[in-house]
Amino acid sequence: MKKNSLVFFLFLIAINAFSKEYHVDGRNTSAGDGSVANPFKTITQAANIMVKGDICYIHQGTYRENIVPKNSGTASKPILFTCFEKDIVIISATEQMKDWKKYSGNIYKKSDVNLVLGDGNNVYHNQKKMQIARWPNDSDQNEYTLDAKYIDITKGNYSMSFISNNEIPNIDWTGGSIHYLGAHSGCSWERTITQYDKDLHRVYFEELPNNWPFGETHSPKRLENGHRGIFYLMNKLEALDAPREWYYDEKNKALYFYAPEGKNPNEDLVEAAARVHTAILDKDYIQLKGLNFFGGMITITGNHNKITNCMVKHGAERLITNLKGAALPDAAIQVLKGSHNLIEKSVLENGTLNGIYLGSQAEDSRVENCIVQYFNTIGLHAQLLNSGGARAKIFKNSFYGSARDGVKVTGDDSEFAYNHVQKSLISGADGGLFYVTGNSIPKNISLHHNWFHDAYAAPHAGKKATGIYLDNNAAGYIVHHNVVWDVEWGGLHFNWTAVKNEIYNNTFWNTGAAEQSLIDSWVPKRDGVQTNVKDNTLYNNISDVRPWWHSGDGGKYRVDEKEYEGPEADNDFKNNQQYAALPFSVEKGKMFAPLANSPLIDKGLKIKKVTDGYKGNAPDMGAYEYGEAIWIPGVDWTPTGFAWIPGTDYKKVEFINKAKK
């Protein structure tokens, strides 16, 4: 027995002896051998030879390449890519643009440029994203505000293949693009301009389909909020007339740039997108730690991979020209398939599309303690986090800033807990801080101990920004101990045949004007069959004073008391209370916890697996239990040591009582 143990011990030593450390330093003037004295010049050199247990230490610098490991690690011996000591390392999907020549005024030109990404082409100045040449100009440098014009709603001046506006400048817009957000404001689209009529100030494009998301919903056909959509035009050299704008002439391979403040771009760092990715993890047990990624996506299709203490900046920036649908999987970090992949304690900032995307084939994924902010600037059906895979665990993250929805979780048996979600529906509408759709089949998704707040749509979009939106046929969501406040369109929505959702012990406050109901439902006839929100359970929830529930069919808006009251009620609505005076604290560190002698204390119903462990004689009403440790959602760390200083918007918390007295 002792002999066998000794053999096994010697075997382990032999295995460990084969694990190697490699060093990479882009400043090396030779290819190197990977040693600390003579490091490799590129990460690729290391990635091509590393095997289980190997570590790659990357020294300070910007590496314009992808991390694509050739081999997998194992559970006990993963392959690790990390920074050397505390060096700042940037893996970039861009190439530097030098040797600019003055073209006209403050516009400079660089010749012999080959930008190959099409809609993914981008220009960055000192690592800030610049604006493709457009009209009207992006005057406030805020992509969410759009700075757009309304289309002419005079009959004959709009259709499914053209729009008009007398302010459109008379340049030939043919070959450029139009960005359009309809009056419904639920989804934007972009189209190539096929013709321009200067007399009518009219741009033409390929006729839009009649099916969703176009048709009657997101097209000039729809009149809502007093208009038929807003737009801007882009991607023409003649429109390049303001600082921060650029244009690429694909035919002549020339890049034009008007740098901020009219500066000479040769004096600063100017980069252009060259690759889609910064890392592709299609193997197993790969770890990325302490690295910075710029201008491209990290894509995972392997298993048991781990991203820790990394920052991704501008990971998913692109246009959506001629897109046929309403969504794309592009994201700063996308997990398209594989199992047990982990993203933790990382910062993701800036992108036209998704922050984190967990595809339907990505199972048992975990996202923990991450800061994700400033995504979906383009107004598509994209989110700060979109999770469609089974058994995802999304814990203690801070999410801030989206043109439309905040987060979306639709994978069976998933859990979304202790997250802080705020500032969504900035330029879009008909969405929520938490937004999902379904098929009336229960998902068993747990949504608990989260904060959702600040959803107010822009004037062009109408007041259609809600808190928790269980849209068309959503089913099987267990929603408990959440706080929803400062939204304009109710705290909770059910649409179509949304069934078997369980809503317990939530706190709703400031969820719209006094006449706005806490809960809204849209139950139209579909294919001649009446939809019906039913078999949902709602206990122990609290709100300020307002109508409980409005239900309508899309044409006629009505209060349907059968939703929640009386012997014919479609849903089990019990022990929910409204209060004219604040029953909870608004003091920092104690927000939403019951006050001493609060009417919330011991007034709740017992609910198995939801109110277990309560204090006192019975559970409390709402999201917090008096006498228990006060939970505060979101990240529990302060990011330092990255290549960029993260924004601090994710920390914002404000509560002003707007409730009816």
XYZ file of C-alpha atoms in Angstrom:
661
model
C 0.000 0.000 0.000
C 2.836 2.367 0.931
C 4.577 1.501 -2.328
C 1.447 2.400 -4.340
C 1.123 5.730 -2.505
C 4.739 6.574 -3.257
C 4.275 5.751 -6.941
C 1.179 8.007 -7.105
C 3.042 10.846 -5.354
C 5.942 10.601 -7.805
C 3.427 10.534 -10.670
C 1.893 13.832 -9.483
C 5.327 15.405 -9.259
C 6.088 14.244 -12.794
C 2.858 15.792 -14.101
C 3.525 19.112 -12.374
C 7.019 19.145 -13.795
C 5.532 19.366 -17.276
C 3.522 22.526 -16.423
C 5.292 25.611 -17.720
C 5.267 29.362 -17.310
C 5.520 31.451 -20.440
C 6.178 35.171 -20.683
C 5.000 37.519 -23.450
C 6.275 41.054 -23.999
C 5.384 42.927 -27.169
C 8.401 45.176 -26.672
C 10.773 42.311 -27.425
C 12.604 42.928 -30.701
C 12.789 39.213 -31.472
C 10.275 36.356 -31.474
C 11.684 35.131 -28.165
C 11.498 31.711 -26.538
C 8.857 32.424 -23.860
C 11.254 32.738 -20.965
C 11.252 35.727 -18.627
C 14.652 36.733 -20.039
C 13.562 36.362 -23.673
C 9.745 36.487 -23.765
C 7.549 35.712 -26.730
C 6.577 38.771 -28.733
C 2.931 37.714 -29.200
C 0.293 35.990 -27.101
C -0.468 33.723 -30.040
C 2.977 32.129 -29.752
C 2.141 31.034 -26.227
C -1.489 30.095 -26.972
C -0.371 27.714 -29.715
C 1.829 25.587 -27.430
C 0.291 25.866 -23.961
C -1.131 22.688 -22.444
C -2.890 21.852 -19.196
C -1.445 23.626 -16.180
C 0.523 26.191 -18.176
C 0.487 29.886 -17.295
C 1.067 32.772 -19.679
C 2.281 35.986 -18.012
C 1.662 38.943 -20.308
C 3.791 42.016 -19.745
C 2.673 45.634 -20.099
C 1.485 46.803 -23.493
C -1.228 46.689 -26.137
C -1.497 43.443 -28.066
C -3.339 43.698 -31.368
C -4.313 40.051 -31.711
C -6.770 37.436 -30.453
C -6.328 35.062 -27.539
C -7.228 31.684 -29.076
C -5.881 28.736 -27.050
C -5.070 25.666 -29.102
C -5.472 23.159 -26.273
C -7.723 22.592 -23.268
C -6.792 22.521 -19.623
C -8.330 20.268 -16.996
C -10.279 20.837 -13.792
C -7.153 20.549 -11.645
C -4.774 22.072 -14.186
C -6.456 24.903 -16.148
C -4.612 27.028 -18.696
C -4.222 30.594 -17.426
C -3.607 33.865 -19.284
C -2.904 36.730 -16.898
C -0.935 39.943 -16.506
C 2.605 39.901 -15.190
C 2.548 41.252 -11.644
C 0.295 44.361 -11.870
C 1.093 45.313 -15.466
C -1.622 46.965 -17.540
C -2.276 44.695 -20.488
C -4.719 45.517 -23.312
C -5.781 42.979 -25.920
C -7.182 45.070 -28.745
C -9.263 44.267 -31.827
C -8.097 47.512 -33.449
C -5.150 48.718 -35.495
C -3.535 52.125 -35.106
C -4.101 54.666 -37.870
C -1.110 56.950 -38.569
C 0.149 59.260 -41.317
C -2.936 61.427 -41.719
C -2.924 64.138 -44.395
C -5.076 67.250 -44.335
C -8.034 66.884 -46.697
C -10.242 69.954 -46.210
C -10.502 72.334 -43.272
C -10.292 70.226 -40.125
C -10.913 66.980 -41.993
C -7.931 64.631 -42.415
C -7.538 61.695 -44.768
C -5.617 58.455 -44.559
C -5.117 56.506 -47.783
C -4.605 52.778 -48.363
C -6.854 51.756 -45.506
C -8.547 48.367 -45.661
C -11.443 48.219 -43.198
C -13.064 44.824 -43.631
C -15.764 44.612 -40.933
C -18.600 46.378 -42.758
C -21.198 47.239 -40.117
C -18.509 46.530 -37.538
C -16.168 49.248 -38.772
C -15.433 51.819 -36.081
C -12.936 54.562 -35.340
C -11.619 55.370 -31.853
C -9.808 58.505 -30.715
C -7.807 58.079 -27.518
C -9.888 54.927 -26.998
C -13.221 56.727 -27.192
C -15.674 55.725 -29.892
C -16.190 58.261 -32.662
C -19.346 58.871 -34.711
C -19.855 57.844 -38.327
C -20.662 60.946 -40.397
C -24.347 61.776 -40.008
C -27.151 64.309 -40.242
C -28.298 65.766 -37.972
C -25.096 65.817 -35.964
C -24.764 64.063 -32.627
C -24.692 67.393 -30.835
C -24.530 66.153 -27.245
C -22.172 63.186 -27.807
C -24.725 60.903 -26.173
C -25.753 57.934 -28.309
C -28.893 57.323 -26.253
C -30.462 60.706 -27.044
C -30.433 60.026 -30.823
C -30.543 63.747 -31.874
C -32.984 62.704 -34.582
C -35.708 64.323 -36.716
C -39.379 63.393 -37.020
C -40.510 62.098 -40.401
C -43.127 64.064 -42.327
C -46.493 62.526 -41.437
C -48.368 64.167 -44.321
C -50.149 61.503 -46.332
C -48.046 60.523 -49.335
C -44.780 61.612 -47.735
C -44.038 58.288 -46.056
C -44.448 54.595 -46.841
C -42.790 51.253 -46.171
C -40.029 52.205 -48.615
C -39.425 55.932 -48.126
C -39.600 58.795 -45.639
C -39.493 62.554 -46.143
C -38.414 65.627 -44.210
C -37.915 69.113 -45.690
C -34.826 69.693 -43.538
C -32.827 66.860 -45.142
C -29.722 68.456 -46.741
C -29.575 68.217 -50.498
C -26.621 65.905 -50.952
C -26.867 62.607 -52.751
C -27.704 60.227 -49.909
C -27.702 57.181 -52.210
C -25.501 54.497 -50.681
C -25.758 55.991 -47.211
C -27.914 54.641 -44.396
C -31.006 55.604 -42.436
C -31.450 54.883 -38.736
C -35.137 54.784 -37.768
C -36.996 54.384 -34.495
C -40.752 54.113 -34.923
C -43.456 55.869 -32.950
C -43.990 52.695 -30.916
C -40.277 52.985 -30.014
C -39.843 49.305 -29.241
C -37.167 48.480 -31.818
C -34.941 50.456 -34.184
C -33.810 49.459 -37.652
C -31.337 50.648 -40.300
C -31.488 50.424 -44.087
C -29.265 51.252 -47.024
C -30.544 54.312 -48.907
C -31.224 53.277 -52.499
C -32.287 56.673 -53.891
C -32.621 60.313 -52.878
C -35.114 62.802 -54.331
C -33.738 66.288 -53.647
C -36.957 68.051 -54.694
C -39.089 66.081 -52.250
C -36.326 65.747 -49.620
C -37.059 62.045 -49.621
C -34.872 58.996 -49.031
C -35.806 55.583 -50.403
C -34.859 52.135 -49.130
C -35.841 48.531 -49.784
C -39.472 47.988 -48.853
C -39.924 46.832 -45.292
C -41.531 43.419 -44.685
C -45.072 43.252 -43.349
C -44.098 40.834 -40.594
C -42.895 41.745 -37.094
C -40.742 43.585 -36.087
C -41.664 45.779 -39.033
C -45.232 45.634 -40.391
C -47.712 47.585 -38.305
C -45.452 47.840 -35.273
C -42.071 49.402 -36.068
C -42.589 51.260 -39.326
C -44.004 54.551 -40.640
C -47.407 52.841 -40.827
C -47.827 53.288 -37.103
C -49.081 56.602 -35.731
C -48.469 56.894 -32.003
C -47.465 59.660 -29.609
C -48.376 62.161 -32.335
C -45.775 61.004 -34.891
C -44.691 58.162 -37.182
C -41.068 57.797 -36.174
C -37.771 59.591 -35.852
C -34.629 59.158 -37.965
C -31.159 60.285 -38.830
C -29.048 59.720 -41.945
C -25.408 58.649 -42.033
C -22.428 57.235 -43.870
C -21.786 59.866 -46.545
C -18.605 61.933 -46.919
C -20.665 65.062 -47.577
C -22.201 64.680 -44.111
C -18.793 64.789 -42.426
C -18.892 68.297 -40.968
C -18.414 68.083 -37.209
C -15.793 67.014 -34.670
C -15.695 63.279 -33.837
C -17.125 62.235 -37.213
C -15.514 59.821 -39.653
C -16.272 58.253 -43.034
C -14.755 55.280 -44.834
C -14.666 55.196 -48.637
C -14.586 51.458 -49.287
C -14.095 51.798 -53.033
C -11.036 54.030 -52.787
C -9.754 52.609 -49.478
C -9.666 56.028 -47.835
C -10.560 56.970 -44.250
C -11.651 60.525 -43.403
C -11.693 61.909 -39.875
C -12.631 65.176 -38.153
C -10.902 64.785 -34.787
C -12.299 66.235 -31.543
C -11.718 69.980 -31.306
C -10.466 69.955 -34.886
C -7.093 68.592 -33.781
C -4.520 66.995 -36.021
C -5.148 63.242 -35.549
C -1.426 62.535 -35.897
C -1.005 64.053 -32.428
C -3.216 61.467 -30.715
C -3.995 57.762 -30.693
C -6.425 56.928 -33.512
C -7.502 53.323 -34.000
C -9.873 51.511 -36.342
C -11.664 48.214 -35.792
C -9.810 45.362 -37.471
C -11.090 42.179 -35.829
C -14.416 41.018 -34.422
C -12.888 39.295 -31.404
C -10.298 39.827 -28.728
C -10.564 36.263 -27.433
C -12.149 33.021 -28.612
C -12.398 30.307 -25.972
C -13.548 27.214 -27.843
C -11.584 24.858 -25.587
C -12.171 23.793 -21.967
C -10.764 24.996 -18.638
C -9.263 28.230 -19.947
C -8.907 31.163 -17.538
C -8.456 34.877 -18.298
C -7.475 36.964 -15.303
C -6.475 40.608 -14.764
C -6.601 41.558 -18.459
C -8.184 44.421 -20.441
C -9.978 43.917 -23.751
C -10.759 46.667 -26.253
C -12.878 46.957 -29.386
C -13.910 43.331 -29.827
C -15.928 40.488 -28.343
C -14.896 37.628 -26.100
C -16.695 34.540 -27.373
C -16.957 31.302 -25.396
C -18.094 27.983 -26.862
C -16.130 25.629 -24.615
C -16.760 24.339 -21.099
C -15.570 25.317 -17.619
C -13.919 28.535 -18.776
C -13.433 31.434 -16.389
C -13.076 35.205 -16.797
C -12.006 36.974 -13.598
C -11.075 40.568 -12.806
C -11.070 41.646 -16.452
C -12.378 44.774 -18.156
C -13.982 44.859 -21.611
C -14.413 48.232 -23.291
C -16.391 48.741 -26.536
C -16.736 44.987 -26.971
C -19.783 44.950 -29.248
C -19.963 48.069 -31.415
C -21.671 47.832 -34.797
C -24.458 49.088 -37.032
C -27.501 46.957 -37.917
C -27.892 47.825 -41.607
C -30.559 45.728 -43.358
C -31.041 43.431 -40.351
C -34.122 41.280 -40.918
C -35.026 40.791 -37.259
C -34.994 42.561 -33.911
C -32.016 41.011 -32.119
C -28.398 39.896 -32.455
C -26.198 37.847 -30.101
C -23.227 40.227 -30.355
C -21.988 41.121 -26.866
C -18.926 42.268 -25.000
C -18.847 38.693 -23.664
C -20.981 36.067 -25.365
C -21.284 32.456 -24.258
C -22.881 30.753 -27.240
C -22.685 27.192 -25.980
C -20.879 24.999 -23.482
C -21.433 24.451 -19.789
C -20.233 25.745 -16.424
C -18.594 28.907 -17.744
C -18.021 31.697 -15.215
C -17.742 35.481 -15.584
C -16.897 37.114 -12.279
C -15.696 40.372 -10.759
C -15.260 42.032 -14.152
C -16.240 45.359 -15.707
C -17.967 45.610 -19.090
C -18.627 49.045 -20.583
C -19.968 50.533 -23.823
C -21.607 48.799 -26.730
C -24.359 49.213 -29.290
C -25.706 45.741 -28.492
C -25.563 43.347 -25.512
C -23.301 43.481 -22.506
C -23.394 39.754 -21.684
C -25.152 37.190 -23.861
C -25.705 33.619 -22.641
C -27.147 31.644 -25.536
C -29.757 28.897 -25.373
C -27.032 26.232 -25.645
C -24.998 27.730 -22.793
C -25.907 25.700 -19.722
C -25.059 26.196 -16.042
C -23.424 29.552 -16.702
C -22.606 31.894 -13.817
C -22.287 35.676 -13.820
C -21.259 37.061 -10.440
C -20.208 40.412 -9.011
C -19.796 42.167 -12.370
C -20.355 45.794 -13.402
C -22.144 46.034 -16.762
C -23.069 49.488 -18.036
C -23.786 51.617 -21.127
C -25.026 49.000 -23.618
C -27.717 48.744 -26.309
C -27.183 52.322 -27.433
C -28.709 51.421 -30.804
C -32.194 50.575 -29.465
C -32.509 47.003 -30.688
C -33.919 44.125 -28.634
C -30.647 43.933 -26.733
C -29.887 44.050 -23.029
C -27.220 44.590 -20.432
C -27.594 40.850 -19.879
C -29.519 38.354 -21.991
C -29.540 34.835 -20.572
C -31.294 32.071 -22.509
C -29.487 28.962 -21.294
C -30.728 26.532 -18.671
C -29.753 26.778 -15.012
C -27.938 30.109 -15.241
C -26.955 31.710 -11.921
C -26.723 35.496 -12.042
C -25.798 36.930 -8.666
C -24.821 40.272 -7.179
C -24.173 42.248 -10.359
C -24.704 45.953 -11.055
C -26.398 46.830 -14.355
C -26.815 50.396 -15.669
C -27.885 51.965 -18.955
C -29.820 50.559 -21.922
C -31.871 52.159 -24.693
C -34.521 49.493 -24.225
C -34.673 46.614 -21.717
C -32.344 46.147 -18.781
C -31.974 42.389 -18.363
C -33.615 39.273 -19.770
C -33.537 35.756 -18.313
C -35.458 32.978 -20.086
C -33.469 29.763 -19.543
C -35.268 27.046 -17.590
C -34.444 26.684 -13.878
C -32.350 29.871 -13.776
C -31.840 32.214 -10.840
C -31.410 35.997 -10.875
C -30.678 37.287 -7.371
C -29.166 40.192 -5.432
C -28.648 42.266 -8.591
C -29.034 46.033 -8.979
C -30.650 47.053 -12.295
C -31.274 50.679 -13.210
C -31.631 53.265 -15.993
C -33.245 51.471 -18.906
C -35.714 52.495 -21.631
C -33.563 55.609 -22.177
C -34.609 56.077 -25.809
C -36.972 53.151 -26.422
C -40.262 52.044 -24.896
C -42.653 49.147 -24.306
C -40.088 47.354 -22.195
C -38.850 46.880 -18.669
C -35.892 46.859 -16.375
C -36.538 43.111 -16.339
C -38.202 41.933 -19.563
C -39.121 38.481 -20.884
C -41.551 36.723 -23.198
C -42.576 33.065 -23.205
C -44.897 30.366 -24.528
C -47.223 29.834 -21.524
C -45.088 26.877 -20.386
C -43.629 27.456 -16.892
C -39.884 28.124 -16.822
C -39.191 27.791 -13.096
C -37.058 30.931 -13.034
C -36.412 32.556 -9.667
C -36.142 36.344 -9.523
C -35.429 37.473 -5.979
C -33.714 40.078 -3.791
C -33.078 42.567 -6.596
C -33.473 46.320 -6.968
C -35.071 47.679 -10.151
C -35.399 51.434 -10.620
C -35.267 54.429 -12.952
C -37.135 53.685 -16.149
C -38.535 56.753 -17.900
C -38.895 56.805 -21.666
C -37.928 59.793 -23.826
C -40.688 62.167 -25.055
C -40.836 60.614 -28.537
C -41.423 57.165 -27.021
C -44.420 57.785 -24.786
C -44.686 56.664 -21.176
C -44.125 52.931 -21.540
C -41.277 52.007 -19.211
C -42.030 49.487 -16.503
C -40.257 47.561 -13.765
C -40.799 43.807 -14.119
C -42.357 43.013 -17.504
C -43.603 39.443 -17.947
C -44.638 40.012 -21.532
C -46.369 37.800 -24.066
C -47.142 34.398 -22.514
C -44.442 34.533 -19.827
C -44.929 31.657 -17.391
C -43.348 30.101 -14.348
C -41.463 33.066 -12.880
C -41.122 33.063 -9.103
C -40.701 36.743 -8.246
C -40.110 37.551 -4.581
C -38.393 40.056 -2.288
C -37.624 42.561 -5.037
C -37.917 46.350 -4.857
C -39.222 48.300 -7.866
C -39.343 52.082 -7.739
C -39.203 55.195 -9.909
C -40.722 53.802 -13.106
C -43.466 55.441 -15.133
C -45.648 52.590 -16.410
C -46.495 50.380 -13.459
C -44.353 48.057 -11.427
C -45.469 44.774 -13.007
C -46.886 43.759 -16.377
C -48.506 40.535 -17.599
C -49.479 40.191 -21.281
C -51.397 37.713 -23.418
C -51.730 34.340 -21.707
C -49.173 34.860 -18.952
C -49.796 32.044 -16.479
C -48.542 30.383 -13.317
C -46.267 33.186 -12.204
C -45.771 33.605 -8.460
C -45.342 37.149 -7.118
C -44.534 37.330 -3.401
C -43.264 39.903 -0.920
C -42.245 42.601 -3.386
C -42.087 46.323 -2.643
C -43.408 48.666 -5.369
C -43.254 52.444 -4.971
C -43.419 55.473 -7.277
C -44.507 53.322 -10.225
C -46.109 56.052 -12.282
C -48.663 58.834 -11.980
C -51.387 58.420 -9.352
C -53.847 57.021 -11.900
C -51.315 54.478 -13.210
C -52.135 51.019 -11.917
C -49.513 48.924 -10.208
C -50.186 46.029 -12.596
C -51.080 46.275 -16.276
C -52.219 43.504 -18.597
C -52.766 43.441 -22.351
C -55.151 40.634 -23.275
C -56.149 40.981 -26.941
C -57.715 38.383 -29.193
C -55.067 36.561 -31.190
C -56.160 34.596 -34.249
C -59.721 34.936 -32.967
C -58.911 33.495 -29.530
C -59.124 35.658 -26.419
C -55.922 35.704 -24.405
C -56.197 35.662 -20.639
C -53.772 36.427 -17.819
C -54.657 33.721 -15.311
C -53.518 31.298 -12.610
C -50.937 33.726 -11.265
C -50.421 34.026 -7.491
C -49.750 37.361 -5.785
C -49.284 37.502 -1.973
C -47.664 39.890 0.526
C -46.818 42.625 -2.002
C -46.932 46.315 -1.063
C -47.191 49.589 -2.945
C -48.124 53.208 -2.618
C -51.793 54.125 -3.192
C -52.940 53.614 -6.783
C -55.252 51.318 -8.763
C -54.181 47.727 -8.334
C -54.743 46.295 -11.789
C -55.798 47.540 -15.224
C -56.475 45.161 -18.065
C -57.172 45.990 -21.696
C -57.478 44.467 -25.137
C -55.421 46.967 -27.107
C -58.357 48.829 -28.580
C -60.553 49.372 -25.547
C -58.841 49.998 -22.222
C -60.825 48.853 -19.233
C -60.504 47.813 -15.606
C -61.148 44.084 -15.435
C -61.822 43.226 -11.797
C -61.989 39.569 -12.709
C -58.215 39.640 -12.881
C -57.870 39.848 -9.115
C -61.149 40.401 -7.222
C -64.310 38.453 -6.546
C -65.288 34.795 -6.844
C -64.580 34.786 -10.600
C -61.037 36.158 -10.267
C -58.601 34.694 -12.797
C -55.647 35.059 -10.411
C -54.999 34.362 -6.728
C -54.544 37.873 -5.289
C -54.280 37.803 -1.503
C -52.940 39.901 1.369
C -51.474 42.691 -0.763
C -51.535 46.152 0.799
C -51.139 49.799 -0.164
C -49.964 52.615 2.103
C -50.325 56.374 1.977
C -47.358 56.949 4.291
C -43.925 55.402 3.897
C -43.824 52.194 5.944
C -40.085 51.666 5.393
C -36.803 53.490 5.851
C -35.184 55.565 3.091
C -31.950 56.029 5.031
C -28.810 54.938 3.176
C -27.832 51.452 4.253
C -31.355 50.752 5.517
C -33.419 51.506 2.422
C -36.787 49.733 2.241
C -36.387 47.953 5.587
C -39.511 48.261 7.788
C -39.497 51.060 10.329
C -40.028 50.271 14.003
C -43.764 49.848 14.588
C -44.268 49.626 10.811
C -47.633 48.224 9.620
C -45.567 45.782 7.525
C -44.321 43.808 10.520
C -45.819 40.346 11.082
C -48.636 40.973 8.585
C -47.539 38.576 5.843
C -48.720 35.090 4.951
C -46.367 32.150 5.322
C -45.087 30.928 1.966
C -42.967 27.785 1.785
C -39.368 28.392 0.597
C -40.084 32.121 0.304
C -40.702 33.407 3.828
C -38.837 30.659 5.713
C -36.768 31.978 8.616
C -38.925 35.028 9.281
C -38.668 36.934 12.567
C -41.600 37.404 14.931
C -45.056 35.865 14.792
C -45.451 35.949 11.019
C -43.528 37.098 7.936
C -43.441 40.825 7.168
C -45.041 42.399 4.124
C -42.833 43.571 1.256
C -39.233 42.831 0.391
C -37.527 43.184 3.785
C -37.940 41.487 7.146
C -37.683 43.626 10.273
C -34.791 42.555 12.482
C -32.939 40.657 9.764
C -29.603 41.742 8.252
C -30.350 44.292 5.527
C -29.457 43.010 2.094
C -28.029 45.449 -0.455
C -27.835 44.173 -4.045
C -25.109 44.787 -6.598
C -21.354 44.416 -6.559
C -19.458 44.455 -3.293
C -16.090 45.698 -4.601
C -14.556 48.850 -6.079
C -12.742 48.350 -9.402
C -9.100 49.471 -9.505
C -6.043 48.666 -11.570
C -7.723 48.492 -14.984
C -6.588 50.250 -18.164
C -9.545 52.614 -17.894
C -11.336 54.188 -14.955
C -14.853 52.708 -14.930
C -17.855 55.014 -14.793
C -19.577 55.317 -11.427
C -23.195 55.437 -12.612
C -23.764 51.851 -11.455
C -23.492 53.120 -7.860
C -26.422 55.539 -8.145
C -29.226 55.084 -5.656
C -31.865 57.737 -5.074
C -35.329 57.607 -3.596
C -37.716 60.560 -3.582
C -41.196 59.772 -2.318
C -43.654 60.794 -5.047
C -46.528 58.780 -3.665
C -50.042 60.137 -3.362
C -50.662 61.458 0.153
